[in-house]
Short mmCIF file of C-alpha atoms and ligand atoms in Angstrom, two decimals:
data_model
loop_
_atom_site.label_atom_id
_atom_site.label_comp_id
_atom_site.label_asym_id
_atom_site.label_seq_id
_atom_site.Cartn_x
_atom_site.Cartn_y
_atom_site.Cartn_z
CA MET T 1 0.00 0.00 0.00
CA ALA T 2 1.63 3.24 -1.13
CA ALA T 3 0.92 6.50 0.62
CA GLN T 4 -1.51 8.28 -1.64
CA GLY T 5 -3.48 11.43 -1.18
CA VAL T 6 -6.89 12.58 -2.24
CA THR T 7 -7.27 14.96 -5.18
CA PRO T 8 -6.80 18.39 -3.54
CA ARG T 9 -10.11 20.07 -2.84
CA SER T 10 -8.86 23.30 -4.38
CA GLU T 11 -8.11 21.48 -7.63
CA ASP T 12 -11.34 19.58 -8.27
CA TYR T 13 -14.07 19.72 -5.64
CA ALA T 14 -16.24 16.95 -7.09
CA ARG T 15 -13.33 14.54 -7.44
CA TRP T 16 -12.07 15.46 -3.98
CA TYR T 17 -15.47 14.46 -2.55
CA THR T 18 -15.50 11.13 -4.37
CA ASP T 19 -11.90 10.43 -3.33
CA VAL T 20 -12.57 11.23 0.32
CA VAL T 21 -15.65 9.02 0.52
CA ARG T 22 -13.77 6.13 -1.08
CA MET T 23 -10.31 6.49 0.49
CA ALA T 24 -11.55 7.26 3.98
CA ASP T 25 -13.64 4.08 3.77
CA LEU T 26 -16.95 5.82 4.34
CA ALA T 27 -19.06 4.21 1.62
CA GLU T 28 -19.04 2.63 -1.81
CA ASN T 29 -21.43 2.05 -4.69
CA ALA T 30 -23.75 -0.95 -4.54
CA PRO T 31 -24.58 -3.39 -7.39
CA VAL T 32 -27.83 -1.47 -7.95
CA ARG T 33 -27.03 1.96 -9.32
CA GLY T 34 -27.90 4.70 -6.86
CA CYS T 35 -27.70 2.49 -3.79
CA MET T 36 -24.79 2.66 -1.37
CA ILE T 37 -22.90 0.36 0.92
CA ILE T 38 -22.08 2.30 4.06
CA LYS T 39 -18.81 1.03 5.56
CA PRO T 40 -18.13 0.96 9.32
CA TYR T 41 -16.23 4.28 9.42
CA GLY T 42 -19.07 6.04 7.59
CA TYR T 43 -21.76 4.23 9.55
CA GLU T 44 -20.21 5.15 12.90
CA LEU T 45 -20.28 8.78 11.81
CA TRP T 46 -24.00 8.37 11.08
CA GLU T 47 -24.54 6.58 14.41
CA HIS T 48 -23.20 9.59 16.31
CA ILE T 49 -25.48 11.95 14.37
CA LYS T 50 -28.33 9.54 15.03
CA SER T 51 -27.81 9.36 18.77
CA ALA T 52 -27.43 13.15 19.03
CA LEU T 53 -30.81 13.54 17.31
CA ASP T 54 -32.48 10.67 19.12
CA SER T 55 -31.71 12.00 22.58
CA ARG T 56 -33.05 15.41 21.57
CA PHE T 57 -36.26 13.86 20.20
CA LYS T 58 -36.80 11.99 23.44
CA ALA T 59 -36.07 15.09 25.50
CA THR T 60 -38.85 16.88 23.59
CA GLY T 61 -41.38 14.15 24.32
CA HIS T 62 -41.20 11.98 21.19
CA ARG T 63 -41.25 8.18 21.18
CA ASN T 64 -39.81 5.84 18.56
CA ALA T 65 -42.00 3.38 16.65
CA TYR T 66 -41.71 1.42 13.43
CA PHE T 67 -44.02 1.28 10.42
CA PRO T 68 -43.87 -1.04 7.37
CA LEU T 69 -41.59 -0.64 4.38
CA LEU T 70 -44.41 -1.52 1.96
CA ILE T 71 -47.35 0.83 1.49
CA PRO T 72 -50.48 0.13 -0.60
CA MET T 73 -50.42 2.21 -3.79
CA SER T 74 -53.92 3.48 -2.97
CA PHE T 75 -52.53 5.22 0.16
CA ILE T 76 -50.09 7.30 -1.87
CA THR T 77 -52.84 8.53 -4.17
CA LYS T 78 -55.04 9.82 -1.32
CA GLU T 79 -53.31 13.19 -1.01
CA ALA T 80 -53.28 14.90 -4.41
CA GLU T 81 -50.09 16.97 -4.10
CA HIS T 82 -48.27 14.11 -2.38
CA VAL T 83 -48.88 11.66 -5.21
CA GLU T 84 -47.96 14.25 -7.84
CA GLY T 85 -44.69 15.06 -6.12
CA PHE T 86 -43.59 11.50 -5.40
CA THR T 87 -44.79 9.51 -8.44
CA PRO T 88 -41.61 10.04 -10.51
CA GLU T 89 -39.46 8.69 -7.65
CA LEU T 90 -41.49 5.65 -6.62
CA ALA T 91 -40.25 2.06 -6.59
CA VAL T 92 -43.27 -0.20 -6.99
CA VAL T 93 -43.62 -3.88 -6.06
CA THR T 94 -45.98 -5.65 -8.47
CA HIS T 95 -45.24 -9.30 -7.67
CA GLY T 96 -45.12 -11.23 -4.40
CA GLY T 97 -44.94 -14.96 -3.67
CA GLY T 98 -44.67 -15.67 -7.38
CA LYS T 99 -47.94 -13.97 -8.27
CA GLU T 100 -48.97 -10.60 -9.54
CA LEU T 101 -50.38 -8.61 -6.63
CA GLU T 102 -53.97 -7.39 -6.72
CA GLU T 103 -52.78 -3.98 -5.63
CA PRO T 104 -49.23 -2.78 -6.31
CA LEU T 105 -47.20 -1.84 -3.23
CA VAL T 106 -44.93 1.14 -2.95
CA VAL T 107 -41.55 0.93 -1.22
CA ARG T 108 -41.91 3.87 1.18
CA PRO T 109 -40.49 7.13 -0.15
CA THR T 110 -41.66 8.67 3.17
CA SER T 111 -44.34 7.49 5.60
CA GLU T 112 -46.99 10.21 6.01
CA THR T 113 -49.60 7.96 4.42
CA VAL T 114 -49.11 4.74 6.35
CA ILE T 115 -48.57 6.63 9.60
CA GLY T 116 -51.64 8.79 8.86
CA HIS T 117 -53.61 5.56 8.48
CA ALA T 118 -52.37 4.32 11.88
CA PHE T 119 -52.93 7.70 13.54
CA ALA T 120 -56.58 7.65 12.42
CA ASN T 121 -57.01 4.48 14.49
CA TRP T 122 -54.92 5.62 17.45
CA ILE T 123 -56.55 9.00 17.87
CA GLN T 124 -60.12 9.13 19.20
CA SER T 125 -60.32 12.03 21.59
CA TYR T 126 -58.48 15.22 22.50
CA ARG T 127 -56.89 13.19 25.32
CA ASP T 128 -54.89 11.26 22.69
CA LEU T 129 -53.24 14.49 21.53
CA PRO T 130 -50.58 15.56 20.96
CA LEU T 131 -49.27 12.32 19.47
CA LEU T 132 -45.50 12.57 19.05
CA ILE T 133 -43.84 9.73 17.08
CA ASN T 134 -40.48 9.25 15.41
CA GLN T 135 -39.31 6.44 13.15
CA TRP T 136 -35.72 5.48 12.23
CA ALA T 137 -35.91 3.81 8.83
CA ASN T 138 -34.69 3.47 5.27
CA VAL T 139 -36.62 4.97 2.36
CA VAL T 140 -36.39 4.66 -1.42
CA ARG T 141 -36.69 7.52 -3.91
CA TRP T 142 -35.49 6.59 -7.40
CA GLU T 143 -32.48 8.76 -8.11
CA LEU T 144 -31.30 9.51 -11.64
CA ARG T 145 -28.13 11.40 -10.68
CA PRO T 146 -26.84 9.56 -7.61
CA ARG T 147 -23.94 10.70 -5.42
CA LEU T 148 -22.87 8.84 -2.28
CA PHE T 149 -24.56 10.26 0.84
CA LEU T 150 -25.88 13.32 -1.03
CA ARG T 151 -28.40 11.66 -3.33
CA THR T 152 -28.94 7.94 -3.15
CA THR T 153 -31.92 5.86 -4.19
CA GLU T 154 -32.08 4.23 -0.77
CA PHE T 155 -31.07 6.27 2.24
CA LEU T 156 -31.32 6.11 6.01
CA TRP T 157 -33.16 8.75 7.96
CA GLN T 158 -35.53 9.54 10.75
CA GLU T 159 -39.01 10.80 10.11
CA GLY T 160 -40.97 12.46 12.87
CA HIS T 161 -44.75 12.46 12.62
CA THR T 162 -46.99 14.30 15.03
CA ALA T 163 -50.67 15.13 15.40
CA HIS T 164 -52.10 18.05 17.37
CA ALA T 165 -55.45 19.48 18.40
CA THR T 166 -54.81 22.97 17.09
CA GLU T 167 -53.07 24.74 14.24
CA GLU T 168 -50.97 26.75 16.72
CA GLU T 169 -49.64 23.63 18.43
CA ALA T 170 -48.75 22.00 15.12
CA LEU T 171 -46.94 25.13 13.97
CA GLU T 172 -45.09 25.34 17.27
CA GLU T 173 -44.00 21.72 16.87
CA THR T 174 -42.81 22.34 13.30
CA LEU T 175 -40.58 25.17 14.49
CA ARG T 176 -39.48 23.35 17.67
CA MET T 177 -38.11 20.48 15.57
CA LEU T 178 -36.45 22.92 13.17
CA ASP T 179 -34.67 24.30 16.25
CA VAL T 180 -33.68 20.78 17.32
CA TYR T 181 -32.17 20.23 13.87
CA ALA T 182 -30.32 23.55 13.94
CA ASP T 183 -29.00 22.80 17.44
CA THR T 184 -27.73 19.37 16.32
CA ALA T 185 -26.15 20.76 13.14
CA ILE T 186 -24.42 23.61 14.96
CA ASN T 187 -23.37 21.94 18.22
CA GLU T 188 -22.67 18.38 17.06
CA CYS T 189 -21.81 18.71 13.36
CA ALA T 190 -20.19 22.17 13.73
CA ILE T 191 -22.16 23.39 10.70
CA PRO T 192 -23.59 26.90 11.17
CA VAL T 193 -26.89 26.31 9.39
CA ILE T 194 -29.47 28.95 8.53
CA LYS T 195 -33.10 28.27 9.44
CA GLY T 196 -35.74 29.36 7.00
CA LEU T 197 -39.02 28.87 5.18
CA LYS T 198 -38.86 27.05 1.83
CA SER T 199 -40.52 28.62 -1.19
CA GLN T 200 -43.84 27.10 -2.27
CA GLN T 201 -42.00 25.54 -5.20
CA GLU T 202 -39.37 23.87 -3.02
CA LYS T 203 -41.69 22.70 -0.25
CA PHE T 204 -42.58 19.07 0.59
CA ALA T 205 -45.30 17.55 -1.61
CA GLY T 206 -48.42 17.72 0.53
CA ALA T 207 -47.23 20.31 3.08
CA VAL T 208 -48.75 23.71 3.73
CA ASP T 209 -45.31 25.06 4.58
CA SER T 210 -41.83 23.51 4.76
CA TYR T 211 -38.93 24.83 6.79
CA SER T 212 -35.30 23.81 6.40
CA ILE T 213 -31.82 24.18 7.77
CA GLU T 214 -29.36 25.13 5.04
CA GLY T 215 -25.62 24.65 5.38
CA MET T 216 -22.84 26.15 3.28
CA MET T 217 -20.40 23.61 1.87
CA GLY T 218 -16.69 24.23 1.21
CA ASN T 219 -17.31 25.33 -2.39
CA THR T 220 -20.05 27.77 -1.21
CA TRP T 221 -22.88 25.59 -2.55
CA ALA T 222 -25.82 25.07 -0.21
CA LEU T 223 -26.98 21.78 1.21
CA GLN T 224 -30.44 21.36 2.70
CA ALA T 225 -29.59 19.32 5.79
CA GLY T 226 -33.00 18.83 7.37
CA THR T 227 -36.63 19.77 6.84
CA SER T 228 -39.66 20.29 9.07
CA HIS T 229 -43.13 20.41 7.54
CA PHE T 230 -46.37 21.95 8.71
CA LEU T 231 -48.92 19.69 7.02
CA GLY T 232 -52.03 21.60 8.10
CA GLU T 233 -55.12 19.39 7.81
CA ASN T 234 -54.06 17.93 4.44
CA PHE T 235 -53.14 14.45 5.66
CA ALA T 236 -55.80 14.49 8.38
CA LYS T 237 -58.41 14.98 5.64
CA ALA T 238 -56.89 12.31 3.38
CA PHE T 239 -56.63 9.72 6.18
CA ASP T 240 -59.52 10.79 8.36
CA ILE T 241 -57.48 11.68 11.45
CA GLN T 242 -60.26 13.02 13.67
CA TYR T 243 -60.80 13.49 17.38
CA LEU T 244 -63.66 14.34 19.72
CA ASP T 245 -62.96 17.67 21.39
CA GLU T 246 -63.96 18.75 24.94
CA ASN T 247 -67.43 19.61 23.65
CA ASN T 248 -67.85 16.16 22.10
CA GLU T 249 -67.57 17.52 18.59
CA GLN T 250 -65.55 15.85 15.80
CA GLN T 251 -62.49 17.85 14.76
CA LEU T 252 -59.72 17.24 12.23
CA ALA T 253 -56.23 16.92 13.69
CA TRP T 254 -53.29 19.08 12.57
CA THR T 255 -50.13 17.19 11.63
CA THR T 256 -46.41 17.74 11.09
CA SER T 257 -43.51 15.70 9.74
CA TRP T 258 -39.76 16.28 9.81
CA GLY T 259 -36.65 14.46 8.64
CA VAL T 260 -32.87 14.31 8.66
CA SER T 261 -31.03 11.71 6.58
CA THR T 262 -27.61 10.27 5.79
CA ARG T 263 -27.20 13.40 3.64
CA MET T 264 -25.97 14.95 6.86
CA VAL T 265 -22.84 12.78 6.57
CA GLY T 266 -22.21 14.39 3.17
CA ALA T 267 -22.70 17.79 4.76
CA VAL T 268 -20.11 17.06 7.46
CA ILE T 269 -17.61 15.90 4.82
CA MET T 270 -18.10 19.00 2.66
CA ALA T 271 -18.42 21.64 5.36
CA HIS T 272 -15.10 20.78 7.03
CA GLY T 273 -12.84 18.88 4.61
CA ASP T 274 -9.64 20.39 3.24
CA ASP T 275 -7.05 19.57 0.57
CA LYS T 276 -5.79 16.64 2.63
CA GLY T 277 -9.17 15.01 3.20
CA LEU T 278 -11.70 14.81 6.00
CA ARG T 279 -11.74 16.91 9.14
CA LEU T 280 -14.25 15.42 11.54
CA PRO T 281 -15.88 17.28 14.41
CA PRO T 282 -14.76 15.47 17.59
CA ARG T 283 -18.34 14.96 18.75
CA LEU T 284 -19.04 12.82 15.65
CA ALA T 285 -15.66 11.27 14.91
CA PRO T 286 -15.60 7.45 15.10
CA TYR T 287 -12.10 7.80 16.56
CA GLN T 288 -11.45 11.05 18.38
CA VAL T 289 -7.83 10.06 18.95
CA VAL T 290 -5.54 7.67 17.09
CA ILE T 291 -2.28 6.57 18.71
CA THR T 292 0.62 5.66 16.42
CA PRO T 293 3.44 3.76 18.13
CA ILE T 294 6.90 4.40 16.65
CA PHE T 295 9.81 1.99 17.17
CA LYS T 296 12.73 0.36 15.42
CA THR T 297 13.91 -2.46 17.68
CA ASP T 298 11.90 -5.27 19.30
CA GLU T 299 12.91 -3.93 22.69
CA ASP T 300 11.52 -0.50 21.85
CA ARG T 301 8.43 -2.11 20.40
CA GLU T 302 7.59 -3.66 23.75
CA SER T 303 8.08 -0.52 25.84
CA VAL T 304 6.34 1.73 23.28
CA PHE T 305 3.28 -0.52 23.10
CA ALA T 306 3.14 -0.87 26.87
CA PHE T 307 3.18 2.91 27.21
CA ALA T 308 0.66 3.36 24.38
CA HIS T 309 -1.75 1.06 26.18
CA GLN T 310 -1.26 2.96 29.41
CA VAL T 311 -2.22 6.17 27.57
CA ALA T 312 -5.13 4.41 25.87
CA GLU T 313 -6.47 3.14 29.18
CA GLN T 314 -6.47 6.59 30.73
CA LEU T 315 -8.18 8.13 27.70
CA THR T 316 -10.82 5.40 27.50
CA ALA T 317 -11.57 5.93 31.18
CA ALA T 318 -11.99 9.65 30.40
CA GLY T 319 -14.63 8.75 27.79
CA VAL T 320 -12.46 9.37 24.71
CA ARG T 321 -13.09 7.18 21.63
CA LEU T 322 -9.69 6.01 20.46
CA HIS T 323 -7.79 3.58 18.33
CA VAL T 324 -4.23 2.27 18.57
CA ASP T 325 -2.84 1.79 15.06
CA ASP T 326 -0.82 -1.40 15.45
CA ARG T 327 -0.81 -2.31 11.75
CA GLU T 328 2.43 -4.04 10.83
CA GLY T 329 4.63 -3.12 7.90
CA LEU T 330 3.44 0.47 7.53
CA SER T 331 5.67 3.42 8.34
CA PRO T 332 4.63 5.91 11.04
CA GLY T 333 4.58 8.60 8.34
CA PHE T 334 2.14 6.60 6.25
CA LYS T 335 -0.12 6.00 9.25
CA PHE T 336 -0.01 9.65 10.20
CA ASN T 337 -1.03 10.76 6.70
CA ASP T 338 -3.69 8.09 6.57
CA TRP T 339 -5.41 9.25 9.77
CA GLU T 340 -5.02 12.85 8.71
CA MET T 341 -6.89 12.01 5.48
CA ARG T 342 -9.56 10.21 7.54
CA GLY T 343 -10.08 13.36 9.58
CA VAL T 344 -9.18 12.09 13.06
CA PRO T 345 -9.24 15.18 15.32
CA VAL T 346 -6.15 14.31 17.40
CA ARG T 347 -3.26 12.05 16.45
CA LEU T 348 -0.76 10.94 19.10
CA GLU T 349 2.75 9.75 18.36
CA ILE T 350 4.55 7.63 20.89
CA GLY T 351 8.22 6.72 20.39
CA PRO T 352 11.00 5.51 22.69
CA ARG T 353 11.88 9.08 23.65
CA ASP T 354 8.29 9.77 24.66
CA VAL T 355 8.33 6.66 26.85
CA GLU T 356 11.47 7.94 28.53
CA GLY T 357 9.97 11.38 29.07
CA GLN T 358 6.57 9.91 30.07
CA SER T 359 4.74 12.10 27.56
CA VAL T 360 3.09 11.91 24.12
CA MET T 361 3.32 14.17 21.07
CA SER T 362 -0.12 15.40 19.95
CA ALA T 363 -1.11 16.80 16.56
CA ARG T 364 -4.39 18.59 15.85
CA ARG T 365 -6.12 17.90 12.54
CA ASP T 366 -7.55 21.41 12.39
CA VAL T 367 -4.17 23.18 12.74
CA ALA T 368 -1.54 22.18 10.19
CA GLY T 369 2.18 21.73 10.83
CA LYS T 370 4.21 22.52 13.95
CA GLU T 371 1.66 24.99 15.24
CA GLY T 372 -0.79 22.16 15.83
CA LYS T 373 1.69 19.98 17.70
CA ALA T 374 2.31 19.85 21.43
CA PRO T 375 3.70 17.37 23.94
CA ILE T 376 1.33 16.23 26.69
CA ALA T 377 2.61 14.62 29.90
CA LEU T 378 1.17 11.22 30.74
CA ASP T 379 -0.40 12.46 33.97
CA ALA T 380 -2.19 15.25 32.01
CA VAL T 381 -3.59 13.30 29.02
CA ALA T 382 -6.90 12.40 30.68
CA THR T 383 -7.71 16.08 31.29
CA ARG T 384 -5.89 17.72 28.38
CA ILE T 385 -7.22 15.55 25.53
CA PRO T 386 -10.94 16.13 26.30
CA GLU T 387 -10.19 19.88 26.50
CA LEU T 388 -8.34 19.71 23.20
CA LEU T 389 -11.29 17.92 21.58
CA ASP T 390 -13.62 20.70 22.78
CA GLU T 391 -11.23 23.29 21.36
CA ILE T 392 -11.17 21.52 17.99
CA GLN T 393 -14.97 21.23 17.94
CA ALA T 394 -15.24 24.98 18.59
CA SER T 395 -12.54 25.82 16.06
CA LEU T 396 -14.25 23.87 13.26
CA LEU T 397 -17.52 25.67 13.96
CA GLN T 398 -15.72 29.01 14.01
CA GLN T 399 -13.91 28.33 10.74
CA ALA T 400 -17.14 27.21 9.05
CA THR T 401 -18.97 30.27 10.40
CA GLU T 402 -16.29 32.67 9.17
CA PHE T 403 -16.27 31.00 5.78
CA ARG T 404 -20.06 31.17 5.56
CA ASP T 405 -20.24 34.80 6.61
CA SER T 406 -17.62 35.84 4.08
CA ASN T 407 -19.72 34.22 1.34
CA LEU T 408 -23.16 35.57 2.27
CA HIS T 409 -24.04 38.54 0.10
CA GLU T 410 -26.92 40.94 -0.32
CA ALA T 411 -28.00 42.07 -3.74
CA SER T 412 -30.30 44.89 -4.75
CA SER T 413 -30.60 43.98 -8.42
CA TYR T 414 -30.76 40.87 -10.53
CA GLU T 415 -27.44 41.77 -12.18
CA GLU T 416 -25.73 42.00 -8.82
CA MET T 417 -27.28 38.73 -7.71
CA LYS T 418 -26.06 36.91 -10.83
CA GLU T 419 -22.46 37.79 -9.94
CA GLN T 420 -22.88 36.82 -6.30
CA VAL T 421 -24.28 33.34 -6.87
CA ASP T 422 -21.14 32.43 -8.85
CA ALA T 423 -19.35 32.00 -5.54
CA GLY T 424 -21.68 32.47 -2.63
CA TRP T 425 -25.25 33.00 -1.50
CA SER T 426 -27.23 36.03 -2.49
CA LEU T 427 -29.98 37.54 -0.36
CA ILE T 428 -32.65 39.28 -2.41
CA TRP T 429 -36.22 40.43 -2.08
CA HIS T 430 -38.19 37.78 -3.88
CA CYS T 431 -41.78 37.42 -5.05
CA GLY T 432 -41.91 33.67 -4.40
CA THR T 433 -43.53 32.80 -7.72
CA ARG T 434 -42.68 29.64 -9.63
CA GLU T 435 -42.08 31.52 -12.91
CA CYS T 436 -39.54 33.85 -11.32
CA GLU T 437 -37.70 31.01 -9.55
CA ASP T 438 -37.60 28.96 -12.75
CA ARG T 439 -36.15 31.88 -14.64
CA ILE T 440 -33.43 32.43 -12.03
CA LYS T 441 -32.54 28.76 -12.05
CA GLU T 442 -32.31 28.64 -15.82
CA GLU T 443 -30.23 31.79 -16.11
CA THR T 444 -27.94 31.37 -13.07
CA LYS T 445 -28.26 27.70 -11.95
CA ALA T 446 -29.05 29.08 -8.46
CA SER T 447 -32.15 27.95 -6.62
CA SER T 448 -34.15 29.42 -3.80
CA ARG T 449 -32.69 28.06 -0.55
CA CYS T 450 -34.94 29.62 2.07
CA TYR T 451 -36.48 32.75 3.49
CA PRO T 452 -34.32 33.03 6.64
CA LEU T 453 -36.56 33.33 9.70
CA ASP T 454 -34.38 35.90 11.43
CA LEU T 455 -34.41 38.23 8.41
CA ASN T 456 -38.14 38.12 7.70
CA GLU T 457 -40.27 39.65 10.42
CA GLU T 458 -43.36 39.83 8.25
CA TRP T 459 -44.43 38.30 4.97
CA SER T 460 -45.30 40.36 1.85
CA PRO T 461 -44.31 43.68 3.43
CA GLU T 462 -45.86 46.71 1.79
CA GLY T 463 -43.77 48.59 -0.75
CA LYS T 464 -41.18 45.83 -1.18
CA THR T 465 -40.78 44.43 -4.69
CA CYS T 466 -38.97 41.44 -6.15
CA ASP T 467 -35.39 42.32 -7.15
CA VAL T 468 -35.72 40.09 -10.20
CA CYS T 469 -39.20 40.62 -11.65
CA GLY T 470 -40.57 43.69 -9.85
CA GLN T 471 -43.76 42.06 -8.50
CA GLN T 472 -44.81 42.41 -4.86
CA ALA T 473 -42.11 40.70 -2.74
CA PHE T 474 -42.99 37.84 -0.41
CA GLY T 475 -39.80 38.18 1.65
CA ARG T 476 -36.02 38.12 1.62
CA ALA T 477 -34.64 34.83 0.30
CA TYR T 478 -31.21 33.30 -0.16
CA PHE T 479 -30.44 31.95 -3.62
CA SER T 480 -27.40 29.83 -4.40
CA ARG T 481 -26.08 26.79 -6.20
CA ALA T 482 -27.09 23.73 -4.24
CA TYR T 483 -26.65 19.99 -3.83
ZN1 LIG J 1 -39.93 37.70 -8.86
#
């Protein structure tokens, strides 16, 4: 195995991404085009995202359940916008047990319909509300232009589904879960996402309104990293989700749904990676620390390994996820480069001299060269390494925030906006119409990302017109190239 690097990010961003996913052993293509095999290093990354989300869902009163993979075709057609939006992406099962099925079954693209069906049975009275459910599952949406983690035909995700007595409560829930997503993205993934309302064109098929968190990737393109939908009474009407209120009158429930998928892994790769490969936020990294023993003689080998295990024991007791790289026949330099490419936050070198001095040499992934290196005494590793991991987590968020802020622009004309979306996001007053969005996309390749919540205090403010077409503006929206 020769030491080889990834294509530098600055040279070819798309190839860099493909190289990183492959060489860092995150995932690979499956026999069926568009599907992916997630390897342990990539899956562990997802597991940490998953547990960060799951604990937040539980803390906000949600419970996990599981619904079937197969959904009767007739369910999908019950909500008009839903069927229109999802039909082109559906995988349909027509045969089972060697016979043609009476009714085709859809492999779930999302579960509003089958969960709506169950909710209609579970909900009888106002006492059954709110109903707060989450499901961890895989879904299938036929993908014509697949890219590992970013767009795959089958992907893993969670989908939250809730029902409420009132419109206000459902709206509150929609925004609460958007906040949960933003908190996870910022504080676990170190991605400074922007929360906003999607345009009517970009919203979920069947929703009244969709909200998203949008992250800026290393090439300034946007990535929608999570969505939360206010479904109004649309699915309650389609699936007859009704309850008896305090006055014994039948009422329709109000529902929401929200999801984050393995796309988030792609976001972490692209928000933090550099020319040398991955840079993983310590809170998500499968290995927060990798120890590389260095030795020449058998005698040294023994003492170096003994010391390395002493260090490892202390760190494990301090709750640090670590790995001792004891692979034979590879040089320390190769191992160091390899773990650097795989984005391990802290690498520790231990050689005979370190054993003598009872210390280790640490190197930060987020700070290149000598500046990122420092010796740590054995009796300090258990306190210093967790501190260092916190510092790296904060530094990645800060770097991503500075990068984002230097690429957020405001435009006051279409001409100005066209220049800005070449390398960044452009904030404009926008009318929100389909025609205008289509035109922008055709002429600039930029799409509407969101109407940021903190920059839009009211909708359709008087006297404000669209910077592109001149019609009444709906609000201020970010436009950019996007994944
Ligand atoms: Zn317009």
